[in-house]
Amino acid sequence: MKKTLLTSQQLSEIVSRYVAGEPVYKLAPEYRIDKGRLVSILGENHASRGSLRGRLRNSDSVRRHTLDESVFDEIGDEASYWLGFLLADGCIRSDSNTIQLDLGSQDSDHLLSFKSFLKYSGDINQTPRGTVTLYVNSVRLCRRLNSFGIIPGKTLTAKVHSTLQYHPAFWRGMIDGDGCIHQQKSGNLYMYLCGTIDVCRSFQNYCKTLEGFSSRANVRIREDLVNFARYGFSGKNAVVVRDALNSVNVPVLNRKWRTANAFSC
């Protein structure tokens, strides 16, 4: 295999992912590097899963970048939005107290918005697989996110915290992460959210509180998947929910909302 020179960003990402539990055999081909050389590089950077995990658990003493760890102490509109987005698309690595957010390169501006919200001085990583990734190491932030159900392995267990149930900013974050908004061939606007059964039923309950919402659609449970469902609706009901979610001044995933906001009944 041709020798590959790693940038400092790539090296930082590899070490973080290795410490979080990803194996060398998976990382090596992704970064186009020989497995033996990667093992040597990890050793040179003291990437012992035992010693580094211990250091990372006490990240306040080793952090190289500035960060506002109080951003989720008060749950306003923007904090609610990012809690929704993280519940949908974020990842918490328990063994290194690391928040990881991976997005497609077309959504790099959105990752910059999250970085700005955290007042984080670290870099966004560009990966060989065509994504952009942000790793943020913080015991305090991870514990705070855990209290809202954003925990390791949440894909099959996600639930909506009671304080967020009726917050439009939270649901806007969820739609940006695991939802879809588009115009059907019939001309109607269509919106849906995928997630656990509990998440979809919570979204249904929120929508039913909105004036003008009258959809009789049920939460559709996928029998072939574990705890996975979808809740969607179209026409004026989609417009009602769109307008409710637009009522808060929070970040927006532009590619999803461009069509929705251009649509008029």
Coordinates of C-alpha atoms in Angstrom, one line a residue:
M1 CA 0.0 0.0 0.0
K2 CA 1.3 3.4 -0.9
K3 CA 2.6 5.4 2.1
T4 CA 0.0 8.1 3.1
L5 CA 0.8 11.2 4.9
L6 CA -1.7 12.1 7.6
T7 CA -2.7 15.6 8.4
S8 CA -2.9 16.7 12.0
Q9 CA -6.7 16.7 11.7
Q10 CA -6.8 13.2 10.4
L11 CA -4.4 12.0 13.1
S12 CA -6.6 13.6 15.8
E13 CA -9.7 11.9 14.4
I14 CA -8.0 8.5 14.1
V15 CA -6.8 8.7 17.7
S16 CA -10.3 9.7 18.9
R17 CA -12.0 7.0 17.0
Y18 CA -9.5 4.3 18.1
V19 CA -9.8 5.3 21.8
A20 CA -13.6 5.2 21.4
G21 CA -13.3 1.6 20.3
E22 CA -13.0 1.4 16.5
P23 CA -10.6 -1.3 15.4
V24 CA -7.4 -0.8 13.4
Y25 CA -8.6 -3.1 10.7
K26 CA -11.5 -0.7 10.0
L27 CA -9.6 2.6 10.3
A28 CA -6.6 1.5 8.2
P29 CA -8.3 1.1 4.8
E30 CA -10.5 4.1 5.4
Y31 CA -7.4 6.4 5.7
R32 CA -5.5 4.4 3.1
I33 CA -2.7 3.4 5.5
D34 CA -1.0 0.1 6.3
K35 CA -2.3 -1.6 9.4
G36 CA 1.1 -2.1 10.8
R37 CA 2.1 1.6 10.3
L38 CA -1.2 2.7 11.9
V39 CA -0.4 0.6 15.0
S40 CA 3.0 2.3 15.1
I41 CA 1.5 5.8 14.8
L42 CA -1.0 5.1 17.5
G43 CA 1.8 3.9 19.8
E44 CA 3.9 7.0 19.0
N45 CA 0.9 9.2 20.0
H46 CA 0.4 7.2 23.2
A47 CA -3.0 6.0 22.0
S48 CA -3.4 3.3 24.6
R49 CA -7.1 2.6 25.1
G50 CA -6.6 2.2 28.8
S51 CA -4.4 5.2 29.6
L52 CA -6.1 7.6 27.1
R53 CA -9.6 6.6 28.1
G54 CA -8.7 7.5 31.7
R55 CA -7.3 10.8 30.6
L56 CA -10.3 11.6 28.4
R57 CA -12.7 10.8 31.2
N58 CA -11.1 13.7 33.1
S59 CA -11.0 15.8 30.0
D60 CA -11.2 19.1 31.8
S61 CA -7.5 18.7 32.8
V62 CA -6.3 17.8 29.2
R63 CA -8.6 19.8 26.9
R64 CA -6.7 21.8 24.3
H65 CA -9.7 23.8 22.9
T66 CA -12.0 26.3 24.5
L67 CA -15.6 25.3 25.0
D68 CA -18.7 26.7 26.7
E69 CA -20.0 23.8 28.8
S70 CA -23.0 25.7 30.1
V71 CA -24.8 25.9 26.7
F72 CA -27.4 23.3 27.8
D73 CA -27.8 24.6 31.4
E74 CA -30.7 26.8 30.3
I75 CA -33.1 25.2 27.8
G76 CA -34.0 28.0 25.4
D77 CA -34.9 27.8 21.7
E78 CA -31.5 27.1 20.3
A79 CA -30.5 24.6 23.0
S80 CA -33.9 22.8 22.4
Y81 CA -33.1 22.7 18.7
W82 CA -29.7 21.1 19.2
L83 CA -31.1 18.6 21.7
G84 CA -33.5 17.5 19.0
F85 CA -30.9 17.3 16.4
L86 CA -28.5 15.4 18.6
L87 CA -31.2 12.9 19.7
A88 CA -31.8 12.3 16.0
D89 CA -28.3 12.4 14.6
G90 CA -25.7 12.7 17.3
C91 CA -23.6 10.1 19.0
I92 CA -22.2 9.9 22.6
R93 CA -19.1 7.8 23.2
S94 CA -19.3 6.7 26.8
D95 CA -15.8 5.4 27.1
S96 CA -14.2 8.8 26.1
N97 CA -17.0 11.2 27.0
T98 CA -17.0 12.5 23.5
I99 CA -19.9 14.0 21.5
Q100 CA -19.6 13.1 17.8
L101 CA -21.7 14.6 15.0
D102 CA -21.3 13.4 11.5
L103 CA -23.0 15.1 8.5
G104 CA -22.7 15.0 4.8
S105 CA -20.3 17.5 3.3
Q106 CA -23.2 19.4 1.8
D107 CA -24.3 20.2 5.4
S108 CA -20.9 21.5 6.6
D109 CA -22.4 25.0 7.3
H110 CA -24.8 23.3 9.7
L111 CA -21.9 21.7 11.6
L112 CA -20.3 25.1 11.8
S113 CA -23.5 26.4 13.4
F114 CA -23.3 23.7 16.1
K115 CA -19.6 24.4 16.6
S116 CA -20.5 28.1 17.0
F117 CA -23.3 27.3 19.5
L118 CA -20.8 25.4 21.7
K119 CA -18.2 28.2 21.3
Y120 CA -15.8 25.4 20.5
S121 CA -12.4 26.3 19.1
G122 CA -11.5 22.9 17.8
D123 CA -11.5 21.9 14.1
I124 CA -14.2 20.2 12.0
N125 CA -12.7 17.1 10.4
Q126 CA -13.2 16.1 6.8
T127 CA -13.2 12.4 6.3
P128 CA -12.2 10.2 3.3
R129 CA -15.7 8.9 3.2
G130 CA -17.0 12.3 2.2
T131 CA -18.5 13.5 5.5
V132 CA -17.6 16.2 8.0
T133 CA -17.3 15.4 11.7
L134 CA -17.0 17.3 14.9
Y135 CA -15.6 15.6 18.0
V136 CA -16.1 17.4 21.3
N137 CA -14.7 15.9 24.5
S138 CA -16.5 17.0 27.7
V139 CA -17.6 15.1 30.8
R140 CA -20.0 17.9 31.8
L141 CA -21.7 18.2 28.4
C142 CA -22.1 14.4 28.0
R143 CA -23.7 14.1 31.5
R144 CA -26.1 16.9 30.6
L145 CA -27.0 15.4 27.3
N146 CA -27.5 12.0 29.0
S147 CA -30.1 13.6 31.3
F148 CA -32.2 14.3 28.2
G149 CA -31.9 10.8 26.9
I150 CA -29.0 11.4 24.5
I151 CA -27.0 8.4 25.6
P152 CA -24.8 5.8 23.9
G153 CA -26.8 3.3 21.8
K154 CA -29.9 5.5 21.8
T155 CA -31.0 4.4 18.3
L156 CA -33.3 1.6 19.7
T157 CA -34.2 3.3 23.0
A158 CA -34.7 7.0 22.2
K159 CA -37.5 8.8 24.1
V160 CA -38.5 12.4 24.3
H161 CA -37.8 14.2 27.6
S162 CA -41.0 15.7 29.2
T163 CA -39.5 19.2 29.1
L164 CA -39.1 19.1 25.4
Q165 CA -42.3 17.3 24.4
Y166 CA -44.2 20.5 23.3
H167 CA -41.2 22.7 22.2
P168 CA -41.3 23.5 18.5
A169 CA -37.6 24.1 18.4
F170 CA -36.9 20.6 19.6
W171 CA -39.1 19.1 16.9
R172 CA -37.5 21.3 14.3
G173 CA -34.2 19.7 15.3
M174 CA -35.7 16.2 15.1
I175 CA -37.1 16.9 11.6
D176 CA -33.7 18.2 10.5
G177 CA -32.0 15.1 11.8
D178 CA -34.4 12.2 11.1
G179 CA -37.3 13.8 9.2
C180 CA -38.2 14.7 5.6
I181 CA -40.2 17.5 4.0
H182 CA -40.9 17.5 0.3
Q183 CA -43.5 18.2 -2.3
Q184 CA -45.4 15.2 -3.6
K185 CA -46.3 14.6 -7.2
S186 CA -49.8 15.6 -6.4
G187 CA -48.6 19.0 -5.4
N188 CA -49.1 18.6 -1.7
L189 CA -46.5 19.2 0.9
Y190 CA -45.5 16.1 2.8
M191 CA -43.7 15.8 6.1
Y192 CA -42.6 12.8 8.2
L193 CA -40.4 11.8 11.0
C194 CA -38.6 8.4 11.6
G195 CA -37.5 7.1 14.9
T196 CA -38.4 4.9 17.8
I197 CA -42.1 4.2 18.4
D198 CA -42.0 6.5 21.5
V199 CA -40.4 9.3 19.5
C200 CA -43.0 9.1 16.7
R201 CA -45.9 8.9 19.1
S202 CA -44.5 11.9 20.9
F203 CA -44.3 13.8 17.7
Q204 CA -47.9 12.8 16.9
N205 CA -49.0 14.1 20.3
Y206 CA -47.3 17.4 19.7
C207 CA -48.8 17.9 16.3
K208 CA -52.3 17.2 17.7
T209 CA -51.9 20.3 19.9
L210 CA -51.5 22.6 17.0
E211 CA -54.5 24.7 15.9
G212 CA -55.7 23.5 12.4
F213 CA -54.0 20.1 12.6
S214 CA -56.6 17.4 11.8
S215 CA -54.6 14.5 10.4
R216 CA -56.0 11.0 11.3
A217 CA -52.8 9.3 10.2
N218 CA -51.4 6.7 12.6
V219 CA -47.9 6.0 13.6
R220 CA -46.7 3.3 11.2
I221 CA -44.6 0.6 13.0
R222 CA -42.1 -1.4 11.0
E223 CA -42.6 -5.0 11.9
D224 CA -39.4 -6.0 10.2
L225 CA -37.3 -3.7 12.4
V226 CA -36.8 -3.4 16.1
N227 CA -38.6 -0.4 17.7
F228 CA -38.7 1.6 14.5
A229 CA -41.6 3.7 13.2
R230 CA -42.6 6.6 11.0
Y231 CA -45.3 9.3 11.4
G232 CA -46.2 11.5 8.4
F233 CA -48.9 13.7 7.0
S234 CA -49.5 15.9 4.0
G235 CA -51.5 18.8 2.7
K236 CA -52.7 21.5 5.1
N237 CA -51.6 19.5 8.1
A238 CA -48.0 19.6 6.8
V239 CA -48.3 23.3 6.3
V240 CA -49.7 23.8 9.9
V241 CA -46.7 21.9 11.4
R242 CA -44.2 23.7 9.1
D243 CA -45.5 27.1 10.2
A244 CA -45.3 26.0 13.9
L245 CA -41.7 24.9 13.5
N246 CA -40.9 28.1 11.7
S247 CA -42.2 30.1 14.6
V248 CA -38.9 29.8 16.5
N249 CA -35.6 31.5 15.5
V250 CA -33.2 28.6 15.4
P251 CA -30.7 27.1 13.0
V252 CA -32.0 25.5 9.9
L253 CA -30.9 22.7 7.6
N254 CA -31.4 24.7 4.5
R255 CA -31.6 21.8 2.0
K256 CA -34.6 20.4 3.9
W257 CA -36.5 23.7 4.4
R258 CA -35.9 25.4 1.1
T259 CA -38.7 23.5 -0.6
A260 CA -41.0 23.6 2.4
N261 CA -40.8 27.3 2.9
A262 CA -41.3 28.0 -0.8
F263 CA -44.5 26.0 -0.8
S264 CA -47.9 27.9 -0.4
C265 CA -51.4 26.4 -0.3

